[in-house]
């Protein structure tokens, strides 16, 4: 699995960042299931250009309350420099280069990442010579664009894709990349300490190639793991640490690199929107997720049923994670940390599981007998046969009479039937419907 590249849009207010962002991520209107607990606040999105998928973030969406312009723009630019692979610096054609643009430029000069200058609000085709005046900013030849009309945006995306560093194939077969995510104060850094302290076999800390992120390598039960961005998790006291959107962004970049995600919650307090929104990010990125309820040591009146009860209580907030494992631990007291790795090993096994076509088709036939598909979109779905195909996540291709007859509730029914017959606990599943020719 390759990690997706990340593009950050930066610039002073009102130059058209969010308009450009929306144009880039403009997605095909797919049938979207309404998933409760998944944030629809779009500061980031996924896009594809020339078959290369990437993530776009609008740094203008990350704001500080009552902060002067300089402080806020510094934060946004620093975040872009830290997190992005390519930075798009937007200015306004109609106003020319302003002193505020120069403030932004000055911060971006420090970046070693590619910076592409986009001169926006260039609504009518004028002579290209206009472009040269903007070269004084020092970012080479700009791209003249109109985000509202779409002019030049394709040229800009060509340059984005060309400037994107080649993403290493992070899925080396023998290493599992683990992201530890969760809102501030749930115990992420305590957990990293507990894990790395317990495992004396930390091989090394590997410096990221394009970012300052530092990952930790560990070995548990002869399996190699990389804990993603442990430095970022441990780094305390950064001014933006408690900004909710920044916290999402950090989670997103870790999730992007992960094979398996550990979503940490504080089991001693009620679940908040921030917990479910961060979980939603991992879910939307289609990653296997293990729920970790931390601070078990301070839960009062525990008995043998407490974990089961708590799991039910918490999973009610994470409706989309019913199949996920949940483990209760105390990072601080170093309790049950090994249970995390048992769950990870189980997930790893399920990711590798392959179902024989004949066995799968028995299940599919029975499922259709038991519960034939309802009429949908003017027809009734008929599955002729299905088979599991090679992919990181369990992926089943169903050959059918007409894919448009698939109702998402029937898709969910089929998924549940497969899950009932085979252990795919802890991992998301892909069902793809193709017309049989
Ligand atoms: P941001 O603050 O940088 O995110 O800027 P917005 O995307 O919110 O845009 C600020 C204003 O500029 C809005 O009224 C947009 O409709 C307008 N705008 C954005 N792009 C263009 C453009 O290409 N041409 C014109 N004429 N207006 C634009
Ligand atoms: P992070 O912001 O998610 O990295 O959280 P920290 O690891 O910095 O922990 C936040 C606070 O929770 C600190 O005061 C920790 O000592 C405390 N904490 C972390 N894990 C546990 C735990 O298992 N039990 C208890 N009682 N406190 C914990």
Coordinates of C-alpha atoms and ligand atoms in Angstrom, one line a residue:
X1 CA 0.0 0.0 0.0
X2 CA 1.3 3.4 -0.9
X3 CA 0.6 6.4 1.3
X4 CA -1.2 9.2 -0.5
X5 CA 0.7 12.5 -1.1
X6 CA -0.6 15.5 0.8
X7 CA -1.1 18.9 -0.8
X8 CA -1.6 22.0 1.4
X9 CA -3.3 25.2 0.2
X10 CA -1.8 28.3 1.9
X11 CA -2.4 32.0 1.6
X12 CA -3.9 35.1 3.3
X13 CA -7.6 35.3 3.7
X14 CA -9.9 35.9 0.8
X15 CA -7.6 35.0 -2.0
X16 CA -9.8 32.0 -2.9
X17 CA -8.2 29.1 -1.0
X18 CA -11.5 27.4 -0.1
X19 CA -12.9 27.9 -3.5
X20 CA -9.9 26.3 -5.0
X21 CA -10.1 23.5 -2.4
X22 CA -13.7 22.8 -3.3
X23 CA -12.9 22.7 -7.0
X24 CA -10.1 20.2 -6.5
X25 CA -12.0 17.8 -4.3
X26 CA -15.2 18.1 -6.2
X27 CA -16.2 14.4 -6.1
X28 CA -18.4 12.4 -8.2
X29 CA -21.7 12.3 -6.4
X30 CA -21.5 8.7 -5.2
X31 CA -24.2 7.1 -3.2
X32 CA -23.2 8.2 0.2
X33 CA -24.3 6.4 3.3
X34 CA -25.1 8.7 6.1
X35 CA -22.6 7.6 8.8
X36 CA -23.3 9.1 12.1
X37 CA -20.3 10.4 13.9
X38 CA -18.3 11.2 10.8
X39 CA -17.5 14.8 10.4
X40 CA -18.7 16.6 7.3
X41 CA -16.6 19.6 8.1
X42 CA -14.4 19.6 5.0
X43 CA -11.0 21.0 5.7
X44 CA -9.4 18.1 4.0
X45 CA -10.5 15.9 1.1
X46 CA -9.3 13.3 -1.3
X47 CA -8.8 14.0 -5.0
X48 CA -7.3 12.3 -7.9
X49 CA -5.5 13.7 -10.9
X50 CA -3.8 11.7 -13.7
X51 CA -4.7 8.6 -11.7
X52 CA -2.7 9.7 -8.7
X53 CA -4.8 9.9 -5.6
X54 CA -3.8 12.6 -3.0
X55 CA -5.1 14.4 0.0
X56 CA -5.8 18.2 -0.1
X57 CA -6.0 20.4 3.0
X58 CA -7.2 23.9 3.2
X59 CA -5.0 25.4 5.9
X60 CA -7.3 28.4 6.0
X61 CA -9.7 26.1 7.8
X62 CA -7.4 25.9 10.8
X63 CA -7.8 29.1 12.8
X64 CA -6.8 30.6 16.1
X65 CA -9.3 32.5 18.1
X66 CA -8.6 36.2 18.4
X67 CA -5.1 35.9 17.0
X68 CA -3.5 38.6 14.9
X69 CA -3.1 37.9 11.2
X70 CA 0.6 37.3 11.4
X71 CA 0.3 34.7 14.1
X72 CA -2.5 32.8 12.4
X73 CA -0.9 32.8 9.0
X74 CA 2.4 31.7 10.5
X75 CA 0.6 28.7 12.1
X76 CA -1.1 27.8 8.9
X77 CA 2.1 28.0 6.9
X78 CA 4.1 26.0 9.5
X79 CA 1.5 23.3 9.4
X80 CA 1.7 23.1 5.6
X81 CA 5.5 22.9 5.8
X82 CA 5.3 20.2 8.5
X83 CA 2.6 18.0 6.9
X84 CA 2.5 18.5 3.2
X85 CA 4.4 17.0 0.3
X86 CA 3.5 19.9 -2.0
X87 CA 2.4 23.4 -1.0
X88 CA 0.1 25.6 -3.2
X89 CA 0.6 29.2 -2.3
X90 CA -2.5 31.3 -3.5
X91 CA -2.5 35.0 -4.1
X92 CA -5.1 37.3 -5.7
X93 CA -4.4 38.4 -9.3
X94 CA -6.6 41.5 -9.0
X95 CA -4.7 42.9 -6.0
X96 CA -1.2 42.0 -7.1
X97 CA 1.4 41.1 -4.5
X98 CA 0.4 42.6 -1.1
X99 CA 2.6 43.0 2.0
X100 CA 0.6 40.2 3.6
X101 CA 1.5 37.9 0.7
X102 CA 5.1 38.7 1.4
X103 CA 4.7 37.7 5.0
X104 CA 3.4 34.3 3.8
X105 CA 6.2 34.0 1.3
X106 CA 8.9 34.7 3.9
X107 CA 7.7 31.7 6.0
X108 CA 7.4 29.5 2.9
X109 CA 11.0 30.3 1.8
X110 CA 12.1 28.2 4.8
X111 CA 10.4 25.1 3.5
X112 CA 12.3 22.5 1.6
X113 CA 9.0 21.3 0.1
X114 CA 8.0 22.3 -3.4
X115 CA 6.0 25.5 -3.4
X116 CA 3.7 26.2 -6.4
X117 CA 2.5 29.8 -6.8
X118 CA -1.2 30.0 -7.9
X119 CA -2.4 33.5 -8.9
X120 CA -6.2 33.3 -8.5
X121 CA -9.2 35.3 -9.7
X122 CA -7.7 35.4 -13.2
X123 CA -11.1 35.1 -14.7
X124 CA -10.7 36.2 -18.3
X125 CA -7.9 35.0 -20.5
X126 CA -5.5 37.9 -20.6
X127 CA -2.0 37.7 -22.0
X128 CA 0.3 35.3 -20.3
X129 CA 2.9 38.0 -20.0
X130 CA 1.0 39.1 -16.9
X131 CA 2.5 36.1 -15.2
X132 CA 6.0 37.4 -15.1
X133 CA 5.3 40.2 -12.6
X134 CA 4.6 37.5 -10.0
X135 CA 7.9 35.8 -10.4
X136 CA 9.5 38.4 -8.0
X137 CA 7.9 36.5 -5.2
X138 CA 10.6 33.9 -5.8
X139 CA 8.6 30.7 -6.4
X140 CA 9.3 30.5 -10.1
X141 CA 6.7 30.8 -12.8
X142 CA 3.2 31.1 -11.4
X143 CA 0.1 29.4 -12.7
X144 CA -2.7 31.8 -13.4
X145 CA -6.0 30.3 -12.4
X146 CA -9.7 31.1 -11.8
X147 CA -11.1 28.9 -9.1
X148 CA -14.6 29.9 -9.7
X149 CA -14.4 29.3 -13.4
X150 CA -11.9 26.4 -13.4
X151 CA -9.5 28.2 -15.7
X152 CA -5.9 26.9 -15.2
X153 CA -6.7 24.5 -12.3
X154 CA -5.9 21.5 -14.5
X155 CA -2.4 23.1 -15.3
X156 CA -1.9 23.6 -11.6
X157 CA -2.8 20.0 -10.8
X158 CA -0.4 18.8 -13.5
X159 CA 2.3 20.7 -11.6
X160 CA 1.2 19.4 -8.3
X161 CA 1.4 15.8 -9.5
X162 CA 4.8 16.4 -11.1
X163 CA 6.2 17.9 -7.9
X164 CA 4.9 15.1 -5.7
X165 CA 7.8 13.1 -4.4
X166 CA 7.5 9.4 -5.2
X167 CA 5.8 7.8 -2.3
X168 CA 7.7 4.9 -1.0
X169 CA 5.8 1.6 -0.9
X170 CA 5.4 1.5 2.9
X171 CA 3.9 -1.9 3.0
X172 CA 7.1 -3.8 3.2
X173 CA 5.7 -7.3 3.8
X174 CA 7.4 -8.0 7.1
X175 CA 6.6 -4.7 8.8
X176 CA 3.3 -3.5 10.1
X177 CA 2.9 0.3 10.4
X178 CA 0.8 1.3 13.4
X179 CA -0.8 4.7 13.9
X180 CA -1.7 5.8 17.4
X181 CA -4.4 8.4 17.2
X182 CA -6.9 10.1 19.6
X183 CA -7.7 13.5 20.9
X184 CA -5.3 15.2 23.3
X185 CA -4.9 13.8 26.8
X186 CA -6.3 10.3 26.2
X187 CA -2.8 8.9 26.8
X188 CA -1.2 8.5 23.4
X189 CA 2.3 9.4 24.5
X190 CA 2.0 7.4 27.7
X191 CA 1.1 4.4 25.6
X192 CA 4.1 5.0 23.3
X193 CA 6.3 5.1 26.4
X194 CA 4.7 1.9 27.8
X195 CA 5.2 0.1 24.5
X196 CA 8.7 1.2 23.8
X197 CA 9.7 0.9 27.4
X198 CA 8.4 -2.7 27.6
X199 CA 10.1 -3.7 24.4
X200 CA 13.8 -3.3 25.0
X201 CA 14.3 -4.3 21.4
X202 CA 13.7 -0.9 19.8
X203 CA 16.0 -1.1 16.8
X204 CA 16.2 2.5 15.9
X205 CA 14.3 5.6 15.4
X206 CA 14.1 6.2 11.7
X207 CA 14.0 9.8 10.4
X208 CA 11.3 10.4 7.9
X209 CA 12.6 11.3 4.5
X210 CA 10.4 14.2 3.7
X211 CA 9.2 15.4 7.2
X212 CA 10.5 15.7 10.6
X213 CA 8.4 12.9 11.8
X214 CA 10.2 10.3 13.8
X215 CA 8.9 6.7 13.8
X216 CA 9.9 4.0 16.3
X217 CA 10.7 0.5 15.2
X218 CA 9.8 -2.3 17.7
X219 CA 9.7 -6.1 17.6
X220 CA 7.0 -8.0 19.5
X221 CA 6.7 -11.8 19.3
X222 CA 9.0 -11.8 16.4
X223 CA 6.9 -9.4 14.4
X224 CA 8.3 -6.1 13.3
X225 CA 6.3 -2.9 13.8
X226 CA 6.7 0.7 13.1
X227 CA 4.9 3.2 15.5
X228 CA 4.2 6.1 13.2
X229 CA 5.3 9.6 14.2
X230 CA 6.1 9.0 17.8
X231 CA 7.9 12.3 18.0
X232 CA 4.8 14.1 17.0
X233 CA 2.9 12.3 19.6
X234 CA 5.4 13.1 22.3
X235 CA 6.0 16.7 21.3
X236 CA 4.4 18.7 24.0
X237 CA 3.5 22.3 24.3
X238 CA 3.2 23.3 20.7
X239 CA 0.8 26.2 20.5
X240 CA -1.6 24.4 18.2
X241 CA -1.6 21.1 20.1
X242 CA -5.1 21.7 21.4
X243 CA -6.6 23.0 18.2
X244 CA -9.2 20.5 17.2
X245 CA -8.6 20.8 13.5
X246 CA -4.9 20.5 13.9
X247 CA -5.4 17.4 16.0
X248 CA -7.5 15.9 13.1
X249 CA -4.8 16.8 10.6
X250 CA -2.1 15.1 12.6
X251 CA -4.4 12.1 12.9
X252 CA -5.0 12.1 9.2
X253 CA -1.4 12.1 8.3
X254 CA -0.7 9.2 10.6
X255 CA -3.7 7.3 9.4
X256 CA -2.5 7.8 5.9
X257 CA 0.7 5.9 6.6
X258 CA -0.8 3.2 8.7
X259 CA -1.6 -0.5 8.1
X260 CA -3.5 -0.7 11.4
X261 CA -4.9 2.2 13.5
X262 CA -5.1 2.2 17.3
X263 CA -7.8 4.7 18.2
X264 CA -7.3 5.6 21.9
X265 CA -10.1 6.9 24.0
X266 CA -10.2 7.8 27.7
X267 CA -12.4 5.1 29.2
X268 CA -12.9 7.0 32.4
X269 CA -14.9 9.8 30.8
X270 CA -17.8 10.0 28.3
X271 CA -17.1 9.8 24.6
X272 CA -17.1 13.2 22.9
X273 CA -17.6 14.3 19.3
X274 CA -13.9 14.8 18.9
X275 CA -13.4 11.0 19.6
X276 CA -15.9 9.9 17.1
X277 CA -14.8 12.4 14.5
X278 CA -11.2 11.2 14.7
X279 CA -12.5 7.6 14.5
X280 CA -14.5 8.6 11.4
X281 CA -11.3 9.8 9.7
X282 CA -9.7 6.4 10.1
X283 CA -12.9 4.7 8.9
X284 CA -13.2 6.9 5.9
X285 CA -9.6 6.1 5.0
X286 CA -10.6 2.4 5.1
X287 CA -8.1 1.3 7.7
X288 CA -8.4 -1.6 10.2
X289 CA -9.0 0.0 13.6
X290 CA -8.5 -1.3 17.1
X291 CA -10.3 0.6 19.8
X292 CA -8.3 1.1 22.9
X293 CA -10.0 2.2 26.1
X294 CA -7.2 3.7 28.3
X295 CA -7.1 4.7 31.9
X296 CA -8.8 1.4 33.0
X297 CA -7.0 1.8 36.3
X298 CA -9.2 4.6 37.4
X299 CA -12.5 3.0 36.5
X300 CA -14.4 2.5 39.7
X301 CA -16.4 -0.5 40.9
X302 CA -15.1 -2.9 38.3
X303 CA -16.3 -6.4 38.1
X304 CA -16.0 -9.3 35.7
X305 CA -18.6 -7.8 33.4
X306 CA -17.3 -4.3 33.3
X307 CA -15.2 -4.6 30.1
X308 CA -18.1 -6.2 28.2
X309 CA -20.5 -3.5 29.4
X310 CA -18.0 -0.7 28.7
X311 CA -17.4 -2.1 25.2
X312 CA -21.1 -2.0 24.4
X313 CA -21.4 1.4 25.8
X314 CA -18.5 2.8 23.7
X315 CA -19.4 1.0 20.6
X316 CA -22.8 2.6 20.5
X317 CA -20.9 5.8 19.7
X318 CA -18.8 4.1 17.0
X319 CA -21.6 2.5 15.0
X320 CA -19.3 2.0 12.0
X321 CA -16.8 0.0 14.1
X322 CA -19.0 -2.9 15.2
X323 CA -16.5 -5.4 13.9
X324 CA -13.5 -3.8 15.6
X325 CA -11.7 -5.3 18.5
X326 CA -11.7 -3.3 21.7
X327 CA -9.0 -3.6 24.4
X328 CA -8.9 -1.9 27.8
X329 CA -5.6 -1.0 29.1
X330 CA -3.8 1.3 31.5
X331 CA -0.8 3.0 29.8
X332 CA 0.2 4.6 33.0
X333 CA 0.2 1.4 35.0
X334 CA 1.5 -0.6 32.1
X335 CA -1.4 -3.0 32.3
X336 CA -2.7 -5.3 29.5
X337 CA -0.4 -3.7 26.9
X338 CA 0.3 -7.1 25.4
X339 CA -3.5 -7.5 24.7
X340 CA -3.0 -4.7 22.1
X341 CA -0.5 -6.8 20.3
X342 CA -2.7 -9.9 20.4
X343 CA -5.5 -7.9 18.8
X344 CA -3.0 -6.5 16.2
X345 CA -1.8 -10.1 15.4
X346 CA -5.5 -11.2 15.0
X347 CA -6.1 -8.3 12.6
X348 CA -3.0 -9.1 10.6
X349 CA -4.1 -12.7 10.3
X350 CA -7.5 -11.6 9.1
X351 CA -6.0 -9.2 6.6
X352 CA -4.2 -12.2 5.0
X353 CA -7.1 -14.5 5.1
X354 CA -8.2 -15.9 1.7
X355 CA -11.6 -17.6 1.2
X356 CA -11.9 -20.4 -1.4
X357 CA -14.2 -19.4 -4.2
X358 CA -16.3 -22.5 -3.8
X359 CA -16.8 -21.9 -0.1
X360 CA -17.6 -18.3 -0.7
X361 CA -20.2 -19.1 -3.3
X362 CA -22.0 -21.5 -1.0
X363 CA -22.4 -18.6 1.4
X364 CA -23.6 -16.3 -1.3
X365 CA -26.1 -18.8 -2.6
X366 CA -27.5 -19.5 0.8
X367 CA -27.7 -15.8 1.6
X368 CA -29.7 -15.1 -1.6
X369 CA -32.1 -18.0 -0.8
X370 CA -32.6 -16.8 2.7
X371 CA -33.1 -13.2 1.7
X372 CA -33.5 -12.4 -2.0
X373 CA -32.5 -8.9 -2.9
X374 CA -35.4 -6.4 -3.0
X375 CA -36.4 -4.5 -6.1
X376 CA -34.2 -1.5 -6.4
X377 CA -33.7 0.9 -9.3
X378 CA -36.1 -1.0 -11.5
X379 CA -34.7 -4.5 -11.0
X380 CA -33.8 -7.3 -8.7
X381 CA -30.1 -8.0 -8.0
X382 CA -28.9 -11.5 -8.9
X383 CA -25.4 -12.6 -7.9
X384 CA -24.1 -15.2 -10.3
X385 CA -20.9 -15.8 -8.4
X386 CA -18.2 -14.0 -6.4
X387 CA -14.5 -14.4 -5.5
X388 CA -12.0 -12.8 -3.3
X389 CA -9.3 -10.9 -5.1
X390 CA -5.8 -10.0 -4.1
X391 CA -5.8 -6.8 -2.1
X392 CA -4.6 -5.4 1.2
X393 CA -8.1 -5.4 2.7
X394 CA -10.4 -8.4 2.2
X395 CA -12.0 -7.6 -1.2
X396 CA -14.8 -9.6 -2.9
X397 CA -15.9 -9.1 -6.4
X398 CA -19.4 -10.2 -7.1
X399 CA -20.5 -10.8 -10.7
X400 CA -24.1 -9.7 -11.0
X401 CA -26.9 -9.0 -13.5
X402 CA -26.8 -5.2 -12.9
X403 CA -24.7 -3.4 -10.3
X404 CA -27.2 -0.5 -10.2
X405 CA -29.7 -2.9 -8.5
X406 CA -27.5 -3.0 -5.4
X407 CA -29.1 -1.3 -2.4
X408 CA -26.6 -0.4 0.3
X409 CA -28.7 -2.3 2.9
X410 CA -28.4 -5.4 0.8
X411 CA -24.7 -4.9 0.5
X412 CA -24.5 -4.6 4.3
X413 CA -26.5 -7.8 4.6
X414 CA -24.1 -9.7 2.3
X415 CA -21.1 -8.3 4.3
X416 CA -22.7 -9.5 7.5
X417 CA -23.3 -13.0 6.0
X418 CA -19.7 -13.2 5.1
X419 CA -18.6 -12.0 8.5
X420 CA -20.8 -14.6 10.2
X421 CA -19.2 -17.4 8.3
X422 CA -15.6 -16.3 8.4
X423 CA -13.6 -14.4 11.0
X424 CA -12.9 -11.0 9.6
X425 CA -13.0 -9.3 12.9
X426 CA -11.2 -6.0 13.1
X427 CA -10.9 -5.4 9.4
X428 CA -13.0 -3.4 6.9
X429 CA -14.2 -5.2 3.9
X430 CA -14.7 -4.2 0.3
X431 CA -17.6 -5.6 -1.8
X432 CA -17.4 -4.7 -5.5
X433 CA -20.2 -5.4 -7.9
X434 CA -19.5 -6.0 -11.6
X435 CA -21.8 -6.8 -14.4
X436 CA -21.3 -10.3 -15.8
X437 CA -20.6 -9.9 -19.5
Ligands
LIG1 P1 -10.2 32.1 1.3 O1 -10.5 33.0 2.4 O2 -8.8 32.2 0.8 O3 -10.5 30.6 1.5 O4 -11.1 32.6 0.1 P2 -12.5 32.1 -0.5 O5 -12.4 30.8 -1.2 O6 -13.5 32.1 0.6 O7 -12.9 33.2 -1.5 C1 -13.0 34.5 -1.2 C2 -13.9 35.2 -2.2 O8 -13.3 35.2 -3.5 C3 -15.2 34.5 -2.4 O9 -16.2 35.5 -2.5 C4 -15.0 33.7 -3.7 O10 -16.3 33.5 -4.4 C5 -14.1 34.6 -4.4 N1 -13.3 33.9 -5.4 C6 -12.6 32.8 -5.2 N2 -12.0 32.4 -6.3 C7 -12.3 33.3 -7.3 C8 -12.0 33.4 -8.7 O11 -11.3 32.6 -9.3 N3 -12.5 34.5 -9.3 C9 -13.3 35.4 -8.7 N4 -13.8 36.4 -9.4 N5 -13.7 35.3 -7.4 C10 -13.2 34.3 -6.7
LIG2 P1 -1.8 12.4 25.0 O1 -2.1 13.8 24.9 O2 -2.9 11.6 24.3 O3 -0.4 12.0 24.5 O4 -1.9 12.0 26.5 P2 -0.7 11.8 27.6 O5 0.0 10.5 27.4 O6 0.1 13.0 27.7 O7 -1.6 11.6 28.9 C1 -2.5 12.7 29.4 C2 -2.7 12.5 30.9 O8 -3.3 11.3 31.2 C3 -1.3 12.5 31.6 O9 -1.5 13.2 32.8 C4 -1.1 11.0 31.9 O10 -0.4 10.8 33.1 C5 -2.6 10.5 32.1 N1 -2.7 9.1 31.7 C6 -2.3 8.5 30.6 N2 -2.5 7.2 30.6 C7 -3.2 7.0 31.8 C8 -3.7 5.8 32.4 O11 -3.7 4.7 31.9 N3 -4.3 6.0 33.6 C9 -4.3 7.1 34.2 N4 -4.9 7.2 35.4 N5 -3.9 8.3 33.7 C10 -3.3 8.2 32.5

